[in-house]
XYZ file of C-alpha atoms in Angstrom:
438
model
C 68.261 105.687 70.094
C 68.380 107.505 73.435
C 70.418 106.499 76.397
C 70.355 107.258 79.961
C 72.646 105.528 82.408
C 72.730 105.840 86.427
C 74.289 104.132 89.052
C 77.756 102.738 89.989
C 80.866 102.109 87.853
C 79.378 98.110 87.211
C 76.464 99.768 85.901
C 78.408 102.177 83.512
C 80.145 99.239 82.559
C 76.619 97.327 81.109
C 75.908 100.026 79.711
C 79.191 100.524 77.471
C 78.033 96.804 76.722
C 74.553 97.826 75.672
C 75.793 100.645 73.744
C 78.381 98.548 71.656
C 75.476 96.092 70.720
C 73.449 98.994 69.500
C 75.876 100.437 67.467
C 77.101 96.796 66.423
C 73.760 96.523 64.788
C 73.556 99.529 63.335
C 71.156 101.797 65.494
C 72.585 105.228 66.041
C 72.686 106.987 69.403
C 70.195 110.138 69.481
C 71.675 113.298 71.460
C 67.836 114.089 73.088
C 64.871 112.523 73.863
C 63.033 114.548 70.850
C 65.539 112.591 68.408
C 65.405 109.362 69.833
C 62.891 106.645 68.589
C 62.822 104.832 72.130
C 65.039 105.780 75.199
C 66.904 102.857 77.412
C 67.484 103.400 80.933
C 70.061 101.687 83.260
C 68.881 102.397 86.413
C 70.620 101.982 89.848
C 68.338 100.141 92.945
C 70.770 99.748 96.042
C 69.222 102.356 98.225
C 66.079 104.623 98.406
C 67.811 107.489 97.121
C 68.801 105.652 93.945
C 65.689 103.921 93.485
C 63.766 107.643 93.707
C 66.777 108.824 91.179
C 65.882 106.102 88.695
C 62.042 106.387 88.906
C 62.567 110.094 88.266
C 65.073 109.342 84.850
C 62.007 107.023 83.601
C 59.287 109.558 84.239
C 61.152 112.162 82.935
C 61.854 109.874 79.642
C 58.681 108.750 79.075
C 57.255 112.671 79.563
C 59.670 113.542 77.075
C 59.720 110.563 74.681
C 57.153 108.313 75.843
C 58.653 105.254 74.239
C 60.876 103.640 77.392
C 63.003 100.368 77.895
C 63.978 100.150 81.526
C 67.151 97.772 82.439
C 69.418 97.705 85.500
C 68.960 96.828 88.910
C 65.693 98.731 89.677
C 65.120 96.291 86.400
C 65.107 93.394 88.926
C 61.973 94.815 90.826
C 59.902 94.809 87.566
C 56.596 95.098 89.493
C 57.846 98.267 91.213
C 58.838 99.855 88.110
C 55.747 98.989 86.573
C 53.636 100.071 89.214
C 54.969 103.646 89.054
C 55.457 103.647 85.412
C 52.900 101.273 83.465
C 53.270 102.440 80.201
C 57.021 101.496 80.021
C 57.601 99.115 76.966
C 59.737 96.483 78.509
C 61.820 95.642 81.987
C 64.755 93.677 82.024
C 67.023 93.577 85.394
C 71.068 94.004 85.258
C 74.059 92.937 82.943
C 70.900 91.674 80.545
C 72.343 92.717 77.069
C 70.382 89.709 75.274
C 66.985 90.669 77.051
C 67.614 94.424 76.017
C 68.423 93.872 72.465
C 65.083 91.652 72.201
C 62.960 94.777 73.564
C 64.554 97.145 71.175
C 64.118 94.609 68.003
C 60.299 94.409 69.421
C 60.264 98.102 69.688
C 61.974 99.301 66.479
C 62.168 97.819 63.078
C 66.011 96.259 62.503
C 68.726 98.770 61.796
C 69.858 99.653 58.682
C 73.656 100.122 57.600
C 74.872 97.936 60.459
C 78.434 99.457 61.638
C 80.236 96.332 60.869
C 83.717 97.884 61.683
C 82.838 97.925 65.348
C 84.315 94.868 67.164
C 82.930 93.998 70.719
C 86.469 94.133 72.214
C 86.912 97.418 71.128
C 83.201 98.814 72.059
C 81.999 102.280 72.982
C 83.362 103.712 76.263
C 81.483 106.459 78.345
C 84.611 107.342 80.421
C 86.981 109.707 79.212
C 89.428 107.846 76.409
C 92.377 107.573 78.919
C 91.153 105.404 81.932
C 88.168 102.796 81.498
C 86.070 100.498 84.324
C 87.545 96.668 83.371
C 84.766 94.476 85.264
C 86.148 90.987 86.189
C 82.797 89.516 87.593
C 79.538 89.850 88.404
C 77.235 88.965 91.320
C 78.267 88.382 95.160
C 78.298 85.413 97.544
C 77.534 87.880 100.523
C 74.695 88.277 101.964
C 74.778 91.629 104.232
C 72.213 92.495 105.893
C 71.680 96.033 104.332
C 72.241 95.253 100.677
C 70.317 93.486 98.142
C 72.894 93.434 95.302
C 72.713 89.404 95.238
C 68.849 89.289 95.033
C 69.146 91.904 91.607
C 72.506 90.830 90.118
C 73.000 86.765 91.874
C 75.813 85.063 93.172
C 79.052 85.733 92.070
C 80.207 84.894 88.360
C 83.513 85.484 87.112
C 84.930 86.114 83.866
C 87.707 83.916 82.424
C 91.194 85.430 83.066
C 92.131 85.660 79.328
C 89.008 87.299 78.376
C 89.725 90.116 80.836
C 93.159 90.254 80.027
C 92.034 90.358 76.035
C 89.676 93.404 76.937
C 92.257 95.220 78.952
C 94.794 94.901 76.320
C 92.499 96.211 73.662
C 91.855 99.228 76.137
C 95.157 99.988 76.390
C 96.102 99.696 72.515
C 93.316 102.136 72.194
C 95.034 104.602 74.371
C 93.618 103.666 77.925
C 96.360 104.564 80.616
C 94.717 103.730 83.618
C 92.694 100.273 83.990
C 90.011 100.696 87.122
C 89.042 96.883 88.274
C 85.883 96.426 89.802
C 83.288 93.851 90.664
C 81.085 93.227 93.782
C 83.897 91.468 95.380
C 87.305 91.829 93.610
C 89.103 89.397 96.362
C 86.739 86.691 95.509
C 87.567 86.781 91.564
C 87.484 83.082 90.356
C 86.108 81.367 93.198
C 83.234 80.028 91.607
C 85.581 78.673 88.810
C 87.544 77.004 91.555
C 90.483 79.420 89.818
C 90.696 77.206 86.597
C 93.651 78.075 84.333
C 92.693 79.930 81.091
C 94.879 81.070 78.169
C 95.891 84.727 77.389
C 98.178 85.074 74.261
C 99.099 81.325 74.474
C 100.206 81.656 77.944
C 98.311 79.871 81.191
C 96.766 82.203 83.618
C 95.164 81.332 86.535
C 91.614 83.034 87.093
C 92.447 84.302 90.433
C 93.269 87.837 91.511
C 96.438 88.210 92.228
C 97.752 86.419 88.631
C 95.317 88.200 87.091
C 96.507 91.286 88.543
C 100.034 90.328 87.982
C 99.583 90.012 83.969
C 97.483 93.374 84.169
C 100.693 94.928 85.310
C 102.749 94.029 82.288
C 100.322 96.052 79.591
C 102.103 99.202 80.651
C 98.917 101.011 81.965
C 97.711 101.878 85.625
C 96.107 99.533 87.251
C 94.113 100.104 90.243
C 91.864 97.698 92.354
C 88.622 98.717 94.185
C 86.052 96.639 95.972
C 88.733 94.352 97.677
C 87.782 92.591 100.972
C 90.565 91.981 103.283
C 91.239 88.185 102.559
C 94.336 86.805 103.766
C 95.293 86.067 100.252
C 95.360 89.799 99.120
C 98.761 90.072 101.141
C 100.125 88.443 97.823
C 99.118 91.605 96.379
C 101.533 93.793 98.474
C 104.450 92.922 96.395
C 103.128 93.537 93.015
C 102.738 96.719 94.381
C 105.928 97.574 96.225
C 107.465 96.606 92.906
C 105.470 99.103 91.164
C 103.722 96.488 88.996
C 99.988 97.585 90.009
C 99.042 100.725 91.761
C 99.712 100.554 95.532
C 96.075 101.407 96.207
C 93.174 99.220 97.584
C 89.305 100.298 97.993
C 88.694 97.776 100.747
C 84.860 98.343 101.991
C 85.201 97.915 105.818
C 81.515 99.455 106.845
C 82.159 99.478 110.511
C 84.280 98.373 113.537
C 81.980 97.716 116.334
C 81.720 93.987 116.559
C 78.218 94.173 117.571
C 77.492 95.943 114.055
C 79.241 93.917 112.020
C 77.553 90.914 113.462
C 74.227 92.550 112.865
C 75.518 93.713 109.208
C 76.839 90.170 108.492
C 80.113 91.226 107.873
C 82.839 89.425 108.185
C 86.377 90.127 110.522
C 87.031 91.970 113.610
C 88.425 95.593 113.929
C 91.658 94.281 115.853
C 92.103 91.477 113.070
C 91.855 94.350 110.571
C 94.414 96.823 111.868
C 96.833 93.943 112.064
C 95.766 93.107 108.424
C 96.647 96.368 107.364
C 100.083 96.992 109.417
C 100.959 93.730 107.622
C 100.186 95.079 104.108
C 102.071 98.433 104.934
C 104.946 96.639 106.219
C 105.328 94.971 102.502
C 104.389 98.294 100.542
C 104.728 101.432 102.924
C 103.287 103.380 99.901
C 100.273 101.617 100.360
C 96.810 103.830 99.964
C 93.871 102.537 101.475
C 90.198 103.593 100.938
C 87.147 102.503 102.686
C 83.820 103.290 103.370
C 81.584 103.430 106.364
C 78.022 103.487 107.562
C 76.954 105.500 110.293
C 73.219 105.137 112.042
C 72.912 101.558 111.422
C 69.933 99.560 113.386
C 70.938 99.189 116.968
C 74.431 101.243 116.556
C 74.883 102.995 120.115
C 77.029 105.826 120.981
C 79.630 103.363 122.200
C 79.571 101.568 118.929
C 80.070 104.510 117.233
C 82.985 105.793 119.438
C 84.565 102.105 118.672
C 84.666 102.930 115.026
C 85.887 106.299 115.299
C 88.540 104.514 117.722
C 89.225 102.470 114.925
C 89.547 105.216 112.231
C 92.149 107.014 114.358
C 94.283 104.109 114.651
C 94.210 102.622 111.233
C 95.033 106.111 109.625
C 93.320 105.312 106.222
C 94.019 107.576 103.328
C 90.755 108.189 101.872
C 87.227 107.424 103.594
C 83.468 107.486 102.151
C 80.980 107.895 104.802
C 77.038 106.991 104.251
C 74.055 107.193 106.799
C 71.977 103.850 106.999
C 69.352 103.919 104.401
C 66.384 101.329 104.543
C 66.581 99.425 101.342
C 63.115 97.806 100.275
C 63.727 93.985 100.638
C 66.903 94.045 102.911
C 67.244 91.999 106.071
C 68.329 95.322 108.180
C 65.169 96.936 108.023
C 63.414 94.710 110.745
C 66.445 94.550 112.926
C 65.435 96.919 116.021
C 67.113 100.304 117.529
C 66.414 102.145 114.454
C 68.466 105.223 114.908
C 66.798 108.690 113.996
C 68.218 110.343 111.053
C 69.318 113.319 112.816
C 71.666 111.528 114.666
C 72.828 109.362 111.603
C 73.793 112.479 110.220
C 75.310 114.150 113.265
C 77.282 110.804 113.494
C 78.725 110.928 109.664
C 79.333 114.725 110.028
C 81.919 113.778 113.414
C 83.475 110.719 111.329
C 84.315 113.060 108.459
C 85.629 115.639 110.581
C 88.184 113.229 112.169
C 88.651 111.681 108.824
C 89.406 114.844 107.346
C 92.430 115.520 109.948
C 93.756 112.088 109.241
C 93.697 113.003 105.288
C 95.450 116.506 105.615
C 97.806 115.056 107.825
C 98.843 111.949 105.162
C 98.454 114.169 102.494
C 100.575 116.861 104.272
C 103.881 114.187 104.151
C 103.619 114.427 100.119
C 104.715 118.263 100.066
C 108.086 118.641 98.394
C 108.031 115.256 96.735
C 108.315 114.371 93.461
C 105.075 112.721 91.836
C 103.429 111.335 88.785
C 100.003 112.758 87.916
C 97.402 111.612 85.146
C 96.164 114.155 83.634
C 92.360 114.829 83.520
C 91.795 118.157 82.509
C 93.727 121.115 81.076
C 92.963 124.993 81.518
C 95.092 126.572 79.403
C 93.855 129.809 80.576
C 95.197 129.682 83.857
C 98.263 127.444 83.146
C 96.521 125.032 85.179
C 96.363 120.834 84.892
C 94.345 118.939 86.759
C 94.756 115.401 87.461
C 95.368 112.266 89.928
C 98.387 110.660 91.580
C 98.417 107.200 92.248
C 96.598 108.081 95.585
C 93.689 109.290 93.526
C 90.649 107.061 91.983
C 88.397 109.238 89.590
C 85.409 111.093 90.826
C 85.545 109.349 94.248
C 88.851 110.972 95.813
C 91.044 114.211 95.550
C 93.207 115.695 92.652
C 96.126 117.259 92.135
C 96.166 120.782 90.673
C 99.583 120.914 88.626
C 100.222 124.848 87.654
C 102.327 125.541 84.849
C 101.157 122.350 82.558
C 99.094 124.221 80.342
C 100.984 122.429 77.357
C 99.798 119.126 78.719
C 97.121 117.159 77.368
C 94.609 114.918 78.938
C 95.779 111.475 79.542
C 99.717 112.617 79.655
C 101.264 110.986 82.708
C 103.617 114.208 84.094
C 105.939 114.488 86.957
C 105.617 117.408 89.122
C 106.412 118.714 92.642
C 104.053 119.087 95.569
C 103.957 122.680 97.091
C 100.801 122.314 99.135
C 98.351 120.328 100.690
C 94.788 120.388 101.591
C 92.342 117.838 103.347
C 91.473 115.925 99.841
C 93.612 117.845 97.300
C 97.459 118.709 96.077
C 99.043 121.775 94.456
C 101.772 120.722 92.544
C 104.043 122.241 89.571
C 105.301 120.582 86.604
C 108.841 120.468 85.820
C 107.713 120.337 82.080
C 108.970 116.907 81.796
C 106.893 113.616 81.411
C 107.041 111.068 83.877
C 109.707 108.977 83.630
C-alpha cells in the first residue's frame, strides 16, 4: 500500500487515521510506487495552487503505479478529479476513513497477518515523535466568501472532550512533548454539542475550549492553540497561559483590517475591536505571542484599504504574520465580486506587508536577547555542535527557530534551557548552559 499525504495539518491527521486503520487490518505501507499494489492520495483543494499540486500528485501516482484511490478535500469535488484522471479507482471526500477502507477492500484482497497489537488510540504518526497534531473538531460554521472548506468538510462537528483527552494522554505517554491543537475554528469547539459534559478518567469535563485546554495543561506537555477566532470567551484562556498551564501562544486568523474588505470577506469583527481585544489579552498575559495570517489583493481592495491593514499591523505589533495573495478558488463566492485586483498589485502589496512585519518581528525578537528560555529540540548537528529547536514562540514549520550552540549532546525531543545571544527577523541564536529545562 502506497500513501501520499498533501495539505494542511488537519489533512495530515486524516492521513494518520487512514494509515492506522490500514496497518490495523494488516496492510503493509510500501516505500515506493513500484512496491505498492495500490496508492492512496490524500489531497488538498483549498486554493488553485493546491488543486494543481493534488492533480499532479494523482497523475504521478497513476503514471508510476496505475492503481490510485483519491481522498481528501479535492475528493469532495469528485467530478473535477475524474475529469482530469478518469482512471482512478475511487474518489472519497475528507475525513472519510471508512469510505477509503471500502475502496481499499474492493481494490485488494483482505490483508493477511493483521497487526493486532496496533490499537487506534496509539496509531501511526506522520510528525516527529516529540510533537503531534490534536484535531478537536471537523468542519466550520463560517461562510467566508473566499473559502470553500464548509462545502468540502461540512459544518462544525466537535469531538467529545473525553475522547480528545484520551487521545492526548496516549500521545504524551508515547513520548510526545508538544500537542498542537487544530481545527477549522478552535474557539467554537463544542458549540454544536451545546458544550455538553463528557467524562475523562472518571471526571466530568465540559466540551468547551477553556475546559479542554485546562485539562490538556495537566498532561505535562506543551499545549499550543491554532485557528483561534477572537471570540469574547477566548479571554478565559489568558489566565491559563499566564499560569503556564498552556503555552502563551495564539494563532488567530484575522485576514484583514479594512471594514469594507472584512464585510466583503464575510468576516466578523472590526479592526478597532480587535486591537482592544489584543490589548486586553496582553494585560492578562504579557508574554502572549500572537500569530495571524492576512490576504492582500482581495477583490475590491483599494490602496486605502491596504493602508488600513498596514496601520493595523503597525499598531497591533503581532509577533508572527503570514500573508497570501488572493487566489480565486473554484466555487468561492468572492470570485463574483467586482474590483478584481491585478496579480502584480497583489504581489506588490504582499511584499510591502511582509517588509513592515519583518521590522516588527525583528523588534519583538530583539527583546529576547539576554533572556534564558526553554527550547524544544527538533534537530541536532553534532558536527557543528549545534541544535535547532523552538521556544514557546514558535510553532513547527510556520514560525522561526532557535539555533542552540553547544548542544551537540542533546537529543531530539529534549527540552533545554538556553541563553539568547542574538536575534534576527525570524530566528534566535542561543547557547545551552548544559542543563535541561527545569
